Coordinates of N, CA and C in Angstrom, one line a residue:
M4 N 90.5 85.1 217.2 CA 91.4 85.6 216.1 C 90.8 85.6 214.6
S5 N 91.0 86.8 214.2 CA 90.2 86.9 212.7 C 91.3 85.9 211.9
V6 N 90.7 86.0 210.5 CA 91.5 85.3 209.7 C 92.7 85.8 209.4
I7 N 93.9 85.0 209.1 CA 95.1 85.7 209.0 C 95.7 85.5 207.7
E8 N 96.5 86.4 207.3 CA 97.5 86.4 206.0 C 98.7 86.6 206.4
L9 N 99.5 85.7 206.0 CA 101.2 85.9 206.0 C 101.7 86.2 204.7
T10 N 102.6 87.1 204.6 CA 103.4 87.1 203.3 C 104.9 87.0 203.5
T11 N 105.5 86.7 202.4 CA 107.0 86.7 202.3 C 107.5 87.3 201.2
N12 N 108.8 87.1 200.9 CA 109.3 87.7 199.5 C 108.6 87.2 198.4
R13 N 108.0 86.0 198.2 CA 107.3 85.5 197.1 C 106.0 84.8 197.4
L14 N 105.8 84.6 198.6 CA 104.6 83.9 198.9 C 103.5 84.7 199.7
K15 N 102.3 84.3 199.6 CA 101.1 84.7 200.5 C 100.6 83.5 201.2
L16 N 100.4 83.4 202.2 CA 99.8 82.3 203.1 C 98.4 82.7 203.8
R17 N 97.5 82.1 203.2 CA 96.1 82.6 203.3 C 95.2 81.4 203.5
L18 N 93.9 81.8 203.9 CA 92.9 81.0 204.0 C 92.6 80.2 202.7
F19 N 92.3 78.9 202.7 CA 92.0 78.4 201.4 C 90.6 78.8 200.9
Q20 N 90.3 79.0 199.7 CA 89.1 79.3 199.2 C 88.3 78.2 198.6
E21 N 86.8 78.0 198.6 CA 86.3 76.9 198.2 C 86.3 76.6 197.0
E22 N 86.5 77.6 195.9 CA 86.6 77.4 194.6 C 88.0 76.8 194.2
E23 N 88.9 76.5 195.2 CA 90.2 76.0 195.1 C 90.2 74.4 195.0
A24 N 88.9 73.8 195.5 CA 88.9 72.4 195.8 C 89.2 71.6 194.7
E25 N 89.1 71.9 193.3 CA 89.5 71.2 192.2 C 91.0 71.2 192.0
H26 N 91.7 72.4 192.4 CA 93.1 72.5 192.2 C 93.7 71.9 193.3
I27 N 93.2 71.8 194.6 CA 93.7 71.1 195.6 C 93.7 69.7 195.2
A28 N 92.5 69.1 194.9 CA 92.4 67.6 194.4 C 93.5 67.3 193.4
A29 N 93.6 68.1 192.4 CA 94.7 68.0 191.2 C 96.2 67.9 191.8
L30 N 96.4 68.7 192.8 CA 97.8 68.6 193.4 C 97.9 67.4 194.2
C31 N 96.9 67.1 195.0 CA 97.0 66.2 196.1 C 96.6 64.6 195.5
N32 N 96.1 64.4 194.4 CA 95.9 63.2 193.8 C 97.1 62.8 193.1
N33 N 98.2 62.5 194.0 CA 99.4 62.3 193.5 C 100.0 61.4 194.7
Y34 N 100.4 60.2 193.9 CA 100.8 59.0 194.8 C 102.2 59.3 195.6
A35 N 103.1 60.1 195.0 CA 104.2 60.8 195.7 C 104.0 61.5 196.9
I36 N 103.0 62.3 196.9 CA 102.6 63.0 198.1 C 101.9 62.2 199.0
Y37 N 101.0 61.4 198.6 CA 100.3 60.4 199.6 C 101.3 59.6 200.4
R38 N 102.5 59.0 199.6 CA 103.2 58.2 200.1 C 104.1 58.7 201.2
S39 N 104.3 60.1 201.3 CA 104.9 60.9 202.2 C 104.1 61.5 203.2
T40 N 102.9 61.3 203.2 CA 102.2 62.2 204.4 C 101.4 61.1 205.3
L41 N 101.1 61.5 206.4 CA 100.5 60.7 207.4 C 99.1 60.3 207.1
T42 N 98.2 61.2 206.6 CA 96.8 60.9 206.9 C 96.1 61.3 205.6
M43 N 96.7 61.6 204.6 CA 96.1 61.9 203.2 C 95.9 60.9 202.5
P44 N 94.5 61.1 202.0 CA 93.8 59.9 201.3 C 94.3 59.9 199.8
Y45 N 94.2 58.5 199.2 CA 94.6 58.4 197.8 C 93.8 57.3 197.3
P46 N 93.0 57.3 196.1 CA 93.0 58.7 195.3 C 92.4 59.8 196.3
Y47 N 92.9 61.1 195.8 CA 92.3 62.2 196.4 C 91.3 63.0 195.6
T48 N 90.1 63.2 196.0 CA 89.1 63.7 195.2 C 88.5 65.1 195.7
V49 N 87.8 65.7 194.9 CA 87.2 67.1 195.1 C 86.6 67.1 196.2
D50 N 86.0 66.0 196.5 CA 85.0 65.8 197.9 C 86.0 65.9 199.1
D51 N 87.1 65.4 198.9 CA 88.2 65.1 199.9 C 88.6 66.5 200.3
A52 N 88.8 67.4 199.2 CA 89.4 68.7 199.4 C 88.4 69.6 199.9
R53 N 87.1 69.4 199.7 CA 85.8 70.3 200.3 C 85.9 69.8 201.8
L54 N 85.9 68.5 202.3 CA 85.9 68.0 203.6 C 87.0 68.5 204.3
W55 N 88.2 68.5 203.7 CA 89.3 68.8 204.4 C 89.2 70.3 204.8
M56 N 88.7 71.2 203.8 CA 88.7 72.7 204.1 C 87.6 73.2 204.9
K57 N 86.7 72.2 205.1 CA 85.4 72.6 205.9 C 85.4 73.3 207.1
N58 N 86.4 73.0 208.0 CA 86.5 73.7 209.3 C 87.8 74.7 209.5
H59 N 88.4 74.9 208.4 CA 89.6 75.6 208.4 C 89.3 77.1 209.0
R60 N 88.3 77.7 208.5 CA 88.0 79.2 209.0 C 87.7 79.2 210.5
K61 N 86.7 78.2 210.9 CA 86.5 78.1 212.2 C 87.6 77.8 213.2
N62 N 88.3 76.9 212.7 CA 89.7 76.6 213.6 C 90.6 77.7 213.7
I63 N 90.7 78.6 213.0 CA 91.6 79.7 212.9 C 90.8 80.6 213.8
E64 N 89.4 80.8 213.7 CA 88.7 81.9 214.5 C 88.7 81.3 216.2
Q65 N 88.7 80.2 216.3 CA 88.8 79.8 217.6 C 90.4 79.3 218.1
D66 N 91.2 79.8 217.4 CA 92.6 79.6 217.6 C 93.0 78.2 217.9
K67 N 92.5 77.1 217.3 CA 92.7 76.0 217.6 C 93.8 75.4 216.5
R68 N 93.9 75.7 215.1 CA 94.6 75.4 214.1 C 94.6 76.2 213.1
Y69 N 95.9 76.4 212.4 CA 96.0 77.3 211.4 C 96.4 76.4 210.0
E70 N 95.6 76.2 209.0 CA 95.9 75.5 208.0 C 95.6 76.6 206.8
L71 N 96.8 77.0 206.1 CA 96.8 78.0 205.2 C 97.2 77.5 203.8
A72 N 96.7 78.1 202.9 CA 97.3 77.7 201.5 C 98.5 78.6 201.3
V73 N 99.5 78.0 200.6 CA 101.0 78.5 200.1 C 100.5 78.9 198.7
T74 N 100.5 80.2 198.5 CA 100.2 80.8 197.0 C 101.5 81.7 196.7
C75 N 101.5 81.9 195.2 CA 102.4 82.9 194.7 C 101.8 84.2 195.1
Q76 N 102.7 85.2 195.7 CA 102.2 86.5 195.9 C 101.4 87.4 195.0
K77 N 102.2 87.1 193.7 CA 101.9 88.2 192.8 C 100.8 87.4 191.8
S78 N 100.8 86.1 191.4 CA 99.6 85.6 190.7 C 98.8 85.0 191.3
G79 N 98.8 84.4 192.8 CA 97.7 83.8 193.3 C 97.7 82.4 193.2
M80 N 98.7 81.7 192.3 CA 98.7 80.3 192.0 C 99.0 79.6 193.4
L81 N 98.2 78.7 193.4 CA 98.3 77.7 194.6 C 99.3 76.6 194.4
Y82 N 100.3 76.7 195.6 CA 101.4 75.9 195.5 C 101.4 74.4 196.5
G83 N 100.6 74.8 197.5 CA 100.5 73.8 198.6 C 99.8 74.3 199.9
A84 N 100.2 73.7 200.9 CA 99.6 74.0 202.0 C 100.6 73.9 203.4
I85 N 100.4 74.8 204.4 CA 101.0 74.6 205.7 C 100.3 74.8 206.8
M86 N 100.6 74.0 207.8 CA 99.6 74.1 209.2 C 100.5 74.4 210.3
L87 N 99.9 75.0 211.3 CA 100.4 75.0 212.8 C 99.3 74.6 213.6
N88 N 99.6 73.5 214.4 CA 98.8 73.1 215.4 C 99.4 73.5 216.9
P89 N 98.9 74.5 217.4 CA 99.4 75.0 218.6 C 98.6 74.2 219.7
N90 N 99.6 73.9 220.8 CA 99.4 73.4 222.0 C 99.7 74.2 223.1
Y91 N 98.8 75.1 223.6 CA 99.0 76.1 224.4 C 99.4 75.7 225.8
Q92 N 99.0 74.5 226.3 CA 99.2 73.9 227.7 C 100.9 73.7 227.6
H93 N 101.2 73.2 226.6 CA 102.6 72.9 226.5 C 103.6 73.9 225.9
K94 N 103.0 74.9 225.3 CA 103.4 76.1 224.7 C 104.4 75.7 223.5
H95 N 103.9 74.7 222.7 CA 104.5 74.3 221.5 C 103.6 74.2 220.3
G96 N 104.0 74.0 219.2 CA 103.1 73.5 218.1 C 103.8 72.8 217.1
E97 N 103.0 72.0 216.6 CA 103.3 71.2 215.3 C 103.2 71.7 214.1
M98 N 104.3 71.6 213.4 CA 104.2 72.1 211.7 C 103.9 71.1 210.9
A99 N 103.1 71.2 209.9 CA 103.1 70.3 208.6 C 102.7 71.0 207.4
Y100 N 103.2 70.3 206.2 CA 103.2 71.0 205.1 C 103.1 70.0 203.9
W101 N 102.6 70.6 202.7 CA 102.9 69.7 201.4 C 102.9 70.8 200.3
I102 N 103.7 70.6 199.3 CA 103.7 71.3 198.2 C 103.5 70.4 196.8
G103 N 102.7 70.8 196.1 CA 102.4 70.3 194.7 C 103.7 69.7 194.0
E104 N 103.5 68.6 193.4 CA 104.9 68.1 192.8 C 105.4 69.2 191.7
P105 N 104.4 69.8 191.0 CA 105.1 70.8 189.9 C 105.8 71.9 190.5
Y106 N 105.8 72.2 191.9 CA 106.5 73.2 192.6 C 107.4 72.7 193.5
W107 N 108.2 71.6 193.4 CA 109.1 71.2 194.2 C 110.4 71.7 194.0
G108 N 111.3 71.8 194.6 CA 112.8 72.3 194.3 C 112.7 73.8 194.2
K109 N 111.8 74.3 194.3 CA 111.9 76.0 194.2 C 111.9 76.7 195.5
G110 N 112.3 76.1 196.7 CA 112.2 76.8 198.1 C 110.8 77.3 198.6
Y111 N 109.6 76.8 198.1 CA 108.4 77.4 198.6 C 108.2 76.8 199.9
G112 N 108.4 75.5 200.1 CA 108.1 74.8 201.4 C 109.0 75.6 202.5
T113 N 110.2 75.7 202.3 CA 111.1 76.5 203.2 C 110.7 77.7 203.7
E114 N 110.1 78.6 202.5 CA 109.9 80.1 202.6 C 108.4 80.0 203.6
A115 N 107.7 79.0 203.2 CA 106.3 78.9 203.9 C 106.7 78.6 205.4
L116 N 107.4 77.7 205.6 CA 107.7 77.1 206.9 C 108.4 78.3 207.6
R117 N 109.5 78.9 207.1 CA 110.1 80.0 207.9 C 108.9 81.0 208.5
A118 N 108.0 81.3 207.4 CA 107.0 82.3 207.8 C 106.1 81.8 208.9
M119 N 105.6 80.5 209.0 CA 104.9 79.8 209.7 C 105.5 79.8 211.2
I120 N 106.8 79.5 211.1 CA 107.6 79.5 212.4 C 107.5 80.9 213.2
D121 N 107.9 81.9 212.2 CA 107.8 83.4 212.7 C 106.4 83.7 213.3
F122 N 105.5 83.3 212.9 CA 104.0 83.3 213.3 C 103.9 82.9 214.4
A123 N 104.4 81.3 214.6 CA 104.3 80.7 215.9 C 104.9 81.5 217.0
F124 N 106.2 81.8 216.8 CA 107.0 82.5 217.7 C 106.5 84.0 218.3
I125 N 106.2 84.8 217.1 CA 105.9 86.2 217.3 C 104.5 86.5 217.8
E126 N 103.6 85.7 217.1 CA 102.0 86.0 217.1 C 101.7 85.2 218.4
K127 N 102.1 83.8 218.4 CA 101.4 82.9 219.2 C 102.4 82.6 220.6
N128 N 103.4 83.4 220.6 CA 104.5 83.4 221.6 C 104.6 81.9 222.2
L129 N 104.6 80.8 221.3 CA 104.9 79.6 221.6 C 106.7 79.4 221.8
H130 N 106.7 78.8 222.8 CA 108.3 78.2 223.3 C 109.0 77.6 222.1
R131 N 108.2 76.4 221.6 CA 109.1 75.6 220.5 C 108.0 75.3 219.4
V132 N 108.4 74.8 218.3 CA 107.8 74.2 217.1 C 108.6 72.8 216.9
Y133 N 107.9 72.0 216.1 CA 108.6 70.9 215.8 C 107.6 70.3 214.4
A134 N 108.4 69.3 213.9 CA 107.8 68.9 212.6 C 108.4 67.4 212.4
R135 N 107.7 66.5 211.6 CA 108.3 65.2 211.6 C 107.9 64.9 210.2
Y136 N 108.9 63.8 209.7 CA 108.6 63.3 208.3 C 109.1 61.8 208.3
F137 N 108.7 61.3 207.1 CA 109.1 59.9 206.9 C 110.4 59.9 206.4
K138 N 111.2 59.0 207.1 CA 112.7 59.0 206.9 C 112.9 58.8 205.1
S139 N 111.9 58.0 204.5 CA 112.0 57.8 203.1 C 111.9 59.0 202.2
N140 N 111.7 60.3 202.9 CA 111.4 61.5 202.1 C 112.2 62.7 202.8
P141 N 113.7 62.3 202.5 CA 114.6 63.2 203.0 C 114.6 64.8 202.6
A142 N 113.9 64.8 201.5 CA 113.8 66.3 200.9 C 112.9 67.1 201.9
S143 N 112.0 66.5 202.7 CA 111.2 67.3 203.6 C 112.3 67.6 204.9
G144 N 113.1 66.8 205.2 CA 114.1 67.0 206.2 C 114.8 68.3 205.8
R145 N 115.1 68.4 204.5 CA 116.1 69.5 204.0 C 115.4 70.9 204.2
V146 N 113.8 70.6 203.8 CA 113.1 72.1 204.2 C 113.3 72.5 205.5
M147 N 113.1 71.5 206.5 CA 113.1 71.8 207.8 C 114.3 72.3 208.4
E148 N 115.5 71.8 207.7 CA 116.9 72.4 208.1 C 117.4 73.8 207.5
K149 N 116.7 73.9 206.3 CA 116.7 75.3 205.6 C 116.0 76.3 206.5
A150 N 114.9 75.8 207.0 CA 114.1 76.7 207.7 C 114.6 77.0 209.1
G151 N 115.7 76.4 209.6 CA 116.4 76.4 210.8 C 116.1 75.6 212.1
M152 N 115.3 74.4 211.7 CA 115.1 73.4 212.7 C 116.1 72.5 212.5
T153 N 116.4 71.8 214.0 CA 117.4 70.7 214.0 C 117.0 69.3 214.3
K154 N 117.5 68.5 213.7 CA 117.0 67.0 214.0 C 117.0 66.8 215.6
E155 N 116.1 66.3 216.0 CA 115.8 66.0 217.4 C 115.9 64.5 217.7
G156 N 115.4 63.6 216.8 CA 115.5 62.2 217.0 C 114.6 61.3 216.0
V157 N 114.7 60.0 216.2 CA 114.0 59.2 215.1 C 113.0 58.2 215.9
L158 N 111.9 58.0 215.4 CA 111.0 57.0 216.0 C 111.2 56.0 215.0
K159 N 111.7 54.8 215.5 CA 111.9 53.6 214.6 C 110.6 52.9 214.4
D160 N 110.3 52.7 212.9 CA 109.1 51.8 212.5 C 107.9 52.3 213.3
H161 N 107.8 53.6 213.5 CA 106.5 54.2 214.1 C 105.2 54.2 213.3
V162 N 105.4 54.2 212.0 CA 104.0 54.2 211.2 C 104.1 53.1 210.3
Y163 N 102.9 52.6 210.0 CA 102.9 51.4 209.2 C 101.9 51.9 208.0
K164 N 102.4 51.9 206.8 CA 101.7 52.4 205.6 C 102.2 51.6 204.3
E165 N 101.1 51.3 203.5 CA 101.6 50.6 202.3 C 102.4 49.3 202.6
G166 N 102.0 48.8 203.5 CA 102.5 47.4 203.8 C 103.8 47.4 204.6
A167 N 104.5 48.5 205.0 CA 105.8 48.8 205.5 C 105.8 49.6 206.5
F168 N 106.8 49.4 207.5 CA 106.9 50.3 208.6 C 107.9 51.6 208.3
E169 N 107.6 52.6 208.6 CA 108.3 53.7 208.1 C 108.8 54.4 209.6
D170 N 110.2 55.1 209.5 CA 110.8 55.8 210.6 C 110.1 57.1 210.5
L171 N 109.9 57.7 211.8 CA 109.5 59.3 211.6 C 110.7 60.0 212.3
V172 N 111.2 60.8 211.5 CA 112.4 61.8 212.0 C 111.6 63.1 212.5
Y173 N 112.2 63.3 213.6 CA 111.5 64.6 214.2 C 112.6 65.7 214.2
Y174 N 112.1 67.1 213.9 CA 112.9 68.1 213.9 C 112.3 69.2 214.7
G175 N 113.1 70.3 215.2 CA 112.5 71.2 216.2 C 113.2 72.4 216.4
M176 N 112.7 73.4 216.9 CA 113.3 74.5 217.2 C 112.8 75.3 218.4
V177 N 113.7 75.9 219.2 CA 113.1 76.6 220.4 C 113.1 78.1 220.1
N178 N 112.0 78.7 220.5 CA 112.0 80.2 220.4 C 112.9 81.3 221.0
P179 N 114.2 81.7 220.3 CA 114.9 82.5 221.1 C 114.6 83.6 221.8
T180 N 113.3 84.1 221.6 CA 112.9 85.2 222.1 C 111.8 84.9 223.0
Y181 N 111.4 83.8 223.2 CA 110.4 83.4 224.3 C 110.3 84.2 225.5
T182 N 108.9 84.7 226.0 CA 108.9 85.2 227.3 C 107.7 84.5 227.8
A183 N 107.8 84.0 229.1 CA 106.5 83.4 230.0 C 105.6 84.3 230.2

């Protein structure tokens, strides 16, 4: 598969550009984002951003993982990231995302998630998608709900971060038009 680009009313989801490493680092070097993500380092550096972006193009070309920049369709301003990790054996895909704090509360996460769900169901013909969030970050659950996902369960004390256990809340959605 060649590199993809998805558009919505306000957003363009596209491959990250190398020159965005500083902007990515500025958005991700935020304790609130680190605290609510599973694997993001903190402090977050430009080298972290470069390392993270290193295999994005190859992963897309090999149909392994889709990590896309969430940007303003008009200005190109980078708001965050969204990812689909398809598992073709089980016909499902995991979604993950982050939005930079200056852009919280504007609906960008929901709009990007809806676009990626459509991509997963229409282009990839996955049967279902799922996402998870730390219970301490209920705003992420609201993004999932607004995108049409439903709560499926909670894994109690599933993650140990910052000296405390965190519950992981799972949301999912089945493709209403899936064909085997």
